[in-house]
Coordinates of N, CA and C and ligand atoms in Angstrom, one line a residue:
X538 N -234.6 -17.1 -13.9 CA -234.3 -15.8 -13.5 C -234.5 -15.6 -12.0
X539 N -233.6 -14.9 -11.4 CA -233.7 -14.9 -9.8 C -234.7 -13.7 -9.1
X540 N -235.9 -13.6 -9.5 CA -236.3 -12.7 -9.4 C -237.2 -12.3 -7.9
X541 N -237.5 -13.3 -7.2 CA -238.0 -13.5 -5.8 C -236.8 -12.9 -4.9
X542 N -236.8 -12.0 -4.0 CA -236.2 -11.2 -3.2 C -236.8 -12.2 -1.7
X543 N -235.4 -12.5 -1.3 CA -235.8 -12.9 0.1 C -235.9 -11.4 1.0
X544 N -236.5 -11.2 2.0 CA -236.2 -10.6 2.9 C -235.7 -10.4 4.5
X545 N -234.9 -9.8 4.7 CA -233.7 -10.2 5.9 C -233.9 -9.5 6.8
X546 N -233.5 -9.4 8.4 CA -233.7 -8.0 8.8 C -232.2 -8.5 9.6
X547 N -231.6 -7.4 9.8 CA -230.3 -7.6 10.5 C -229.9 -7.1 12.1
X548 N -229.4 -6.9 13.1 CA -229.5 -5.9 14.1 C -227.7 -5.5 14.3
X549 N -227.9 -4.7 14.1 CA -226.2 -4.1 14.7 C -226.9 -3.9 15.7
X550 N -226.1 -4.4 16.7 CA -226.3 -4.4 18.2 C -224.9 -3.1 18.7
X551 N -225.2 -2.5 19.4 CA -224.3 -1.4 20.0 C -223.9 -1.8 20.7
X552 N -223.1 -1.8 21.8 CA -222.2 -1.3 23.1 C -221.3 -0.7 23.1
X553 N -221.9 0.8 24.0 CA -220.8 1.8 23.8 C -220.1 1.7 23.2
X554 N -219.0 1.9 22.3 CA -218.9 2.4 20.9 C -218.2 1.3 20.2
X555 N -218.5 -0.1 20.1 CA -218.5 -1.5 19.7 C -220.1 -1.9 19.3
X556 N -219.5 -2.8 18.4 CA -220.9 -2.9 17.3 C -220.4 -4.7 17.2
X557 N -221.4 -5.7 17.1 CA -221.4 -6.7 17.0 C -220.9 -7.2 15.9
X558 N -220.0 -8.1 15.7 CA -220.1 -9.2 14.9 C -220.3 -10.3 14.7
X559 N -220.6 -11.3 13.9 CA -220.9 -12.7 14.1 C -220.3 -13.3 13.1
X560 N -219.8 -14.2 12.6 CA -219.2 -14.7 11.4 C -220.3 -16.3 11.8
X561 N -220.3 -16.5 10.8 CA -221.7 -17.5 10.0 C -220.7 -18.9 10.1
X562 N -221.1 -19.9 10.0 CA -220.5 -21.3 10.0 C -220.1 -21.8 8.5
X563 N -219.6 -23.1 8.1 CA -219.7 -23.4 7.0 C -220.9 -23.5 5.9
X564 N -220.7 -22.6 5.2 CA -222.4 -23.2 4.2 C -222.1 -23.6 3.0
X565 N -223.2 -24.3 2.1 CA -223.1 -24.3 0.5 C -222.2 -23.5 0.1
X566 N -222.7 -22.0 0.1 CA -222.2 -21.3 -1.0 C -220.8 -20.3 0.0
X567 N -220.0 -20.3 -1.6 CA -218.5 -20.0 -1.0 C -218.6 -18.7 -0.1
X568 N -219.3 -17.9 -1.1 CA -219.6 -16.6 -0.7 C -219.9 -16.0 0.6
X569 N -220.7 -17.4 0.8 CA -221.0 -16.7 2.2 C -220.3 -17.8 3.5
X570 N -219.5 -18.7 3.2 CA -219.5 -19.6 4.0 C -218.4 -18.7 4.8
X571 N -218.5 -18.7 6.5 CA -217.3 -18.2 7.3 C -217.4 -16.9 7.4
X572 N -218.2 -16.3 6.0 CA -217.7 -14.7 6.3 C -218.6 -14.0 7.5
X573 N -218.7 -12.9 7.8 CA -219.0 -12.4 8.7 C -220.2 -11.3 7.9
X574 N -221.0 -11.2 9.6 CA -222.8 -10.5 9.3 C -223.0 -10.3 10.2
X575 N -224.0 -9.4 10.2 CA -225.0 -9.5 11.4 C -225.9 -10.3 12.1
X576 N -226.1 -10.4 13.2 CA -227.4 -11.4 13.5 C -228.5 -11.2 13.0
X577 N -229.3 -12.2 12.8 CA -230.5 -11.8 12.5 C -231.1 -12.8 11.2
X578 N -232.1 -12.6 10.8 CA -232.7 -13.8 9.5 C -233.4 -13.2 8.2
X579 N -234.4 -14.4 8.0 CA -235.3 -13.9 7.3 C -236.6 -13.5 7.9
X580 N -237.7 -12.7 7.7 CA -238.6 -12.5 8.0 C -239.8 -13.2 7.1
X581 N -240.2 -14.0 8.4 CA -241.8 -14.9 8.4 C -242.5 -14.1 7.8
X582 N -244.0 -14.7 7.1 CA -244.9 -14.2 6.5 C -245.6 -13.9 7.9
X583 N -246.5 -12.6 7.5 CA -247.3 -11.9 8.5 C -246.4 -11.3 10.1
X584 N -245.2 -11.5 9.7 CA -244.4 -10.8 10.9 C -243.6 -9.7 10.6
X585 N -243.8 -8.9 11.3 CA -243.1 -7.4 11.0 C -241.4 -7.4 11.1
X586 N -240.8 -6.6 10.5 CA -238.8 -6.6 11.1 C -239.0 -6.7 12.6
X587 N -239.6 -6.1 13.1 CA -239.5 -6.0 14.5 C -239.3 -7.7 15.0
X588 N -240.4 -8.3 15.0 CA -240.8 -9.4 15.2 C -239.9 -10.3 14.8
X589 N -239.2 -10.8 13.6 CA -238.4 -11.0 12.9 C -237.0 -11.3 13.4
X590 N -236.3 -9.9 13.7 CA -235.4 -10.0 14.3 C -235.4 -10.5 15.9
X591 N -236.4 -10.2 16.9 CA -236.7 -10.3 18.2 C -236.4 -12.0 18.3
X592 N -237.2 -12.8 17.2 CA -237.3 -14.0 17.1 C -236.1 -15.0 16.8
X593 N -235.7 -13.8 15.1 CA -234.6 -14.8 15.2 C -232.9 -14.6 16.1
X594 N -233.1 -13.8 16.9 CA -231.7 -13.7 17.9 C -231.8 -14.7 18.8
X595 N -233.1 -14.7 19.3 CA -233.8 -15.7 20.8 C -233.1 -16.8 20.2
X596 N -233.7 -17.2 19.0 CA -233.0 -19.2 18.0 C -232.0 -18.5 18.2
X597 N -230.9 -17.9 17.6 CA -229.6 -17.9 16.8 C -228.6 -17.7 18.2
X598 N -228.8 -17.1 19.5 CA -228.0 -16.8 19.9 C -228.9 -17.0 21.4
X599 N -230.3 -17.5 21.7 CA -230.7 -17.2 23.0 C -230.2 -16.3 23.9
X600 N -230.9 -15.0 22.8 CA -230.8 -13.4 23.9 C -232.1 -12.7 23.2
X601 N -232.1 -11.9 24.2 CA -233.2 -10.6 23.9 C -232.7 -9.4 23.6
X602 N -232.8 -9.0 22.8 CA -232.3 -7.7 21.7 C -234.0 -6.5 22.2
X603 N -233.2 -5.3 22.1 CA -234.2 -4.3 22.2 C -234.0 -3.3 20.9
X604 N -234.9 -3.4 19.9 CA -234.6 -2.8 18.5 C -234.8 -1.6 18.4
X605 N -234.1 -0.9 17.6 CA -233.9 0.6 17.6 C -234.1 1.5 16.1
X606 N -233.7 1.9 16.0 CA -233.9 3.2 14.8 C -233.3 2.2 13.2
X607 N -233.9 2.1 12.6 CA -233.7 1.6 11.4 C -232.2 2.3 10.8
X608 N -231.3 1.6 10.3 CA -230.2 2.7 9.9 C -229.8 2.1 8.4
X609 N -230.4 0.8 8.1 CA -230.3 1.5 6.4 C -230.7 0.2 5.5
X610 N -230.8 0.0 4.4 CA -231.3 -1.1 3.5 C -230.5 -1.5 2.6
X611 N -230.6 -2.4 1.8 CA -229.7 -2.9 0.8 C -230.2 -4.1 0.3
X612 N -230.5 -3.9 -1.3 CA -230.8 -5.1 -1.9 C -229.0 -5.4 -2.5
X613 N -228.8 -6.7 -2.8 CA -228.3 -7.3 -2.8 C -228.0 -8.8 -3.8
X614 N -227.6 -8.6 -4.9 CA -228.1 -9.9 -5.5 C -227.0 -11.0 -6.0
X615 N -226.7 -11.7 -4.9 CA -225.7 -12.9 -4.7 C -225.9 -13.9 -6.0
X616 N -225.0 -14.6 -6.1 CA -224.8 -15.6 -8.1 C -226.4 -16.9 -7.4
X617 N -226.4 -17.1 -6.5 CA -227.7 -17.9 -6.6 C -229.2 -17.3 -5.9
X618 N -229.1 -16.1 -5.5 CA -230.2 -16.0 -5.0 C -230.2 -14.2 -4.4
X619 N -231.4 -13.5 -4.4 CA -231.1 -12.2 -4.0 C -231.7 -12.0 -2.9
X620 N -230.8 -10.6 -1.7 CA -231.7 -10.0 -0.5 C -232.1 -9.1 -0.7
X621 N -233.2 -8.4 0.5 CA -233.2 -7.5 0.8 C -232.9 -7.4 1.9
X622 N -231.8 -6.6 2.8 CA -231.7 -6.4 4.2 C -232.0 -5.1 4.6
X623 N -232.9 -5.1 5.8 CA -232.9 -4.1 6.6 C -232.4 -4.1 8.0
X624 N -231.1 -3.3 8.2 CA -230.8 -3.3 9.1 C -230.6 -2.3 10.1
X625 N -231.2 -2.7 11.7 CA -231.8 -1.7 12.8 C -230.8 -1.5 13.8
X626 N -230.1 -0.5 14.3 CA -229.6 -0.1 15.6 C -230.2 -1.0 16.7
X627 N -229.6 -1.5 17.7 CA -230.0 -2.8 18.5 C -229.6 -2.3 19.6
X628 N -229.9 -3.1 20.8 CA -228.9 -2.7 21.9 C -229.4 -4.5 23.0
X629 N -228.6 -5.0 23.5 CA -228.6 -6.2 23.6 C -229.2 -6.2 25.2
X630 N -229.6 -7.2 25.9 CA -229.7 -7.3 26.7 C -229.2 -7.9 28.2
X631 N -228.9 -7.8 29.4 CA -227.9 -8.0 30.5 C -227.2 -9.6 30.2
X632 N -228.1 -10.6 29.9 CA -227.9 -11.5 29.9 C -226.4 -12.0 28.7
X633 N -225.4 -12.8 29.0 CA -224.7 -13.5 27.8 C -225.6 -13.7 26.7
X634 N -225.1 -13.8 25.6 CA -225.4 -14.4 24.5 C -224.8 -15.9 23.8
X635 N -225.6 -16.9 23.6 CA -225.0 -18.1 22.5 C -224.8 -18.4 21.5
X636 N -223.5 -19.0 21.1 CA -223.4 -19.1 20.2 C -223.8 -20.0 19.2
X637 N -225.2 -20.3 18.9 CA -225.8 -21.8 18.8 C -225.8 -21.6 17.5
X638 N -225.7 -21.0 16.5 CA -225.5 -21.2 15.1 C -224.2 -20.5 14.3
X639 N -223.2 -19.2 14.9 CA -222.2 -18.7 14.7 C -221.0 -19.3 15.3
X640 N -220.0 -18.9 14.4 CA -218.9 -19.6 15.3 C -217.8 -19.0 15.7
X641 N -217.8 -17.8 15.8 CA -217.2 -16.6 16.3 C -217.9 -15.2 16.2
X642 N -217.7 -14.2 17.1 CA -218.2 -13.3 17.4 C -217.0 -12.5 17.8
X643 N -216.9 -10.8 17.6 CA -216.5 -10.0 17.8 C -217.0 -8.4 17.9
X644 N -216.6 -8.0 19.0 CA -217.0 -6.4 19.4 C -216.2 -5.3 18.7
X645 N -216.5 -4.6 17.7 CA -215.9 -3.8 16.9 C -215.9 -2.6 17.0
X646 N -214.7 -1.4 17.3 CA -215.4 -0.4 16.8 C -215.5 -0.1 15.6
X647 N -216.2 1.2 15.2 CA -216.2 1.4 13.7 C -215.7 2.2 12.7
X648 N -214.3 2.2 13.3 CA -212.9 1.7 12.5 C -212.3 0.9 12.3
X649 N -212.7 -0.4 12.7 CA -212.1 -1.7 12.3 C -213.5 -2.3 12.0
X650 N -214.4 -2.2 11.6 CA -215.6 -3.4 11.0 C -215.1 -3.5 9.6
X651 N -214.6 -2.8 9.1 CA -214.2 -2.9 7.5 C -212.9 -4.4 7.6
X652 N -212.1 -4.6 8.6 CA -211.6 -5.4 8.7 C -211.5 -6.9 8.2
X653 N -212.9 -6.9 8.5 CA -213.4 -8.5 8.7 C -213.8 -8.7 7.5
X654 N -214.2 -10.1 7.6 CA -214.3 -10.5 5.8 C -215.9 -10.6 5.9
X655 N -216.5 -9.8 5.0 CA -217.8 -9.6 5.3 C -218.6 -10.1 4.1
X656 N -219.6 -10.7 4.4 CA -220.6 -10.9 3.3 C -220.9 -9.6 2.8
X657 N -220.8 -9.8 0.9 CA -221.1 -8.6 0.0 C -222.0 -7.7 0.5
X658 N -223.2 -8.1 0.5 CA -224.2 -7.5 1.4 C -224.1 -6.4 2.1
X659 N -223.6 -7.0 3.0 CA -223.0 -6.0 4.9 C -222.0 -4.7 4.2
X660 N -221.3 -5.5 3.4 CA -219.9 -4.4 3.2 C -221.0 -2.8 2.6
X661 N -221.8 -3.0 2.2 CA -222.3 -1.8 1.5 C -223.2 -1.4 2.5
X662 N -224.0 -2.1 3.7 CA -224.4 -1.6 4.6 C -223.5 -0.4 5.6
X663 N -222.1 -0.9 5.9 CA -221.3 -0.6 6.8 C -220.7 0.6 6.5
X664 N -220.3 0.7 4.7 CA -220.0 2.1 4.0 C -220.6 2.9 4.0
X665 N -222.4 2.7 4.0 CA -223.4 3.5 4.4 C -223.7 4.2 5.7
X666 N -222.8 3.4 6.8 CA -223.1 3.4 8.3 C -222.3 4.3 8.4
X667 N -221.0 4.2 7.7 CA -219.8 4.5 8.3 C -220.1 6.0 7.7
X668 N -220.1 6.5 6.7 CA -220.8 8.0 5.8 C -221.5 8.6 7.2
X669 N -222.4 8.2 7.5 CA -223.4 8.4 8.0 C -223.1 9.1 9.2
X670 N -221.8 8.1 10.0 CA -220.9 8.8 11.0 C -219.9 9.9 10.9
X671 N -219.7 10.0 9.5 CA -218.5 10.9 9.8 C -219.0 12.2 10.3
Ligands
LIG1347 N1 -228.6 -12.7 9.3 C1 -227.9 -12.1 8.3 N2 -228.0 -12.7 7.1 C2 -227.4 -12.0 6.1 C3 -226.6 -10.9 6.3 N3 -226.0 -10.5 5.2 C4 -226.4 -11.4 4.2 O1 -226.1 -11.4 3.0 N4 -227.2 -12.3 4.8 C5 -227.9 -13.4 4.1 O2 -229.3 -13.4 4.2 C6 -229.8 -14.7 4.4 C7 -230.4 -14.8 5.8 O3 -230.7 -16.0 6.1 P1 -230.4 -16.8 7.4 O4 -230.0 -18.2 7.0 O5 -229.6 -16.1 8.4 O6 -231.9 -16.8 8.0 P2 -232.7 -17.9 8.6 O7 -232.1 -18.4 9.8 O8 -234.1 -17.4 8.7 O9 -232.7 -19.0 7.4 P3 -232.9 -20.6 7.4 O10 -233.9 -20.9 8.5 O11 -233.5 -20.7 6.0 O12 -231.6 -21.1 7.5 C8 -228.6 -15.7 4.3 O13 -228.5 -16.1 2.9 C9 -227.4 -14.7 4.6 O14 -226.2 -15.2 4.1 C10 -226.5 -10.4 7.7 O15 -225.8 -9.4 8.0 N5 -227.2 -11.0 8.6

């Protein structure tokens, strides 16, 4: 039984009224291979979301993220393994960003993030985001 919950933390990164995307590389599982997410990981033992995400942007994309207002959660329980994600309002920093583990990225606004082909996950974050805006 899959009963261990990983936990995630994610960052929608803002720019004026564009919201990040990242689409993921090939993986194992079909589900998630290529589709699109947020940046961001899992959270280390003894490290807070904060910490977490600050960390894993630096690896995943070498940039500095400045984290913001928590805007929503979502467990999530995929055919091999379950999340939990929390994901924070972000705002990025002067510097470019790399692409050292994604393999495309896009600036969205938020009427077209529904577009993209999203990991299960996200798609119920984004319906929540998107509520939240009307
Ligand atoms: N970063 C991120 N992961 C997500 C999102 N939605 C979602 O289902 N996930 C899943 O949550 C897990 C996050 O793990 P990860 O692989 O990005 O994190 P990591 O770099 O710490 O893992 P690793 O070092 O084990 O590879 C993956 O299974 C990923 O598919 C999202 O929006 N952002």
């Amino acid at each position: 039984m899959k009963t261990e919950v990983t936990r995630v933390v994610a960052a929608v990164v803002q720019r004026g009224k564009r919201y990040l995307c990242m689409q993921r590389g090939r993986s194992q599982y079909s589900y998630l291979s290529e589709h699109w997410e947020f940046p961001g990981g899992k959270v280390e033992e003894g490290e807070s979301d904060h910490e977490a995400l600050v960390r894993e942007i630096k690896e995943e994309m070498d940039w500095d993220v400045f984290v913001g207002r928590k805007i929503g959660e979502v467990t999530h329980d995929y055919p091999d393994f379950k999340v939990s994600i929390t994901a924070y309002l972000c705002k990025g920093g002067d510097e470019d960003y790399k692409l050292l583990e994604h393999i495309d990225d896009k600036w969205l606004p938020l009427d077209q993030l529904k577009s993209l082909n999203w990991a299960e996950a996200d798609r119920v974050l984004i319906e929540r985001f998107l509520s939240e805006k009307e």
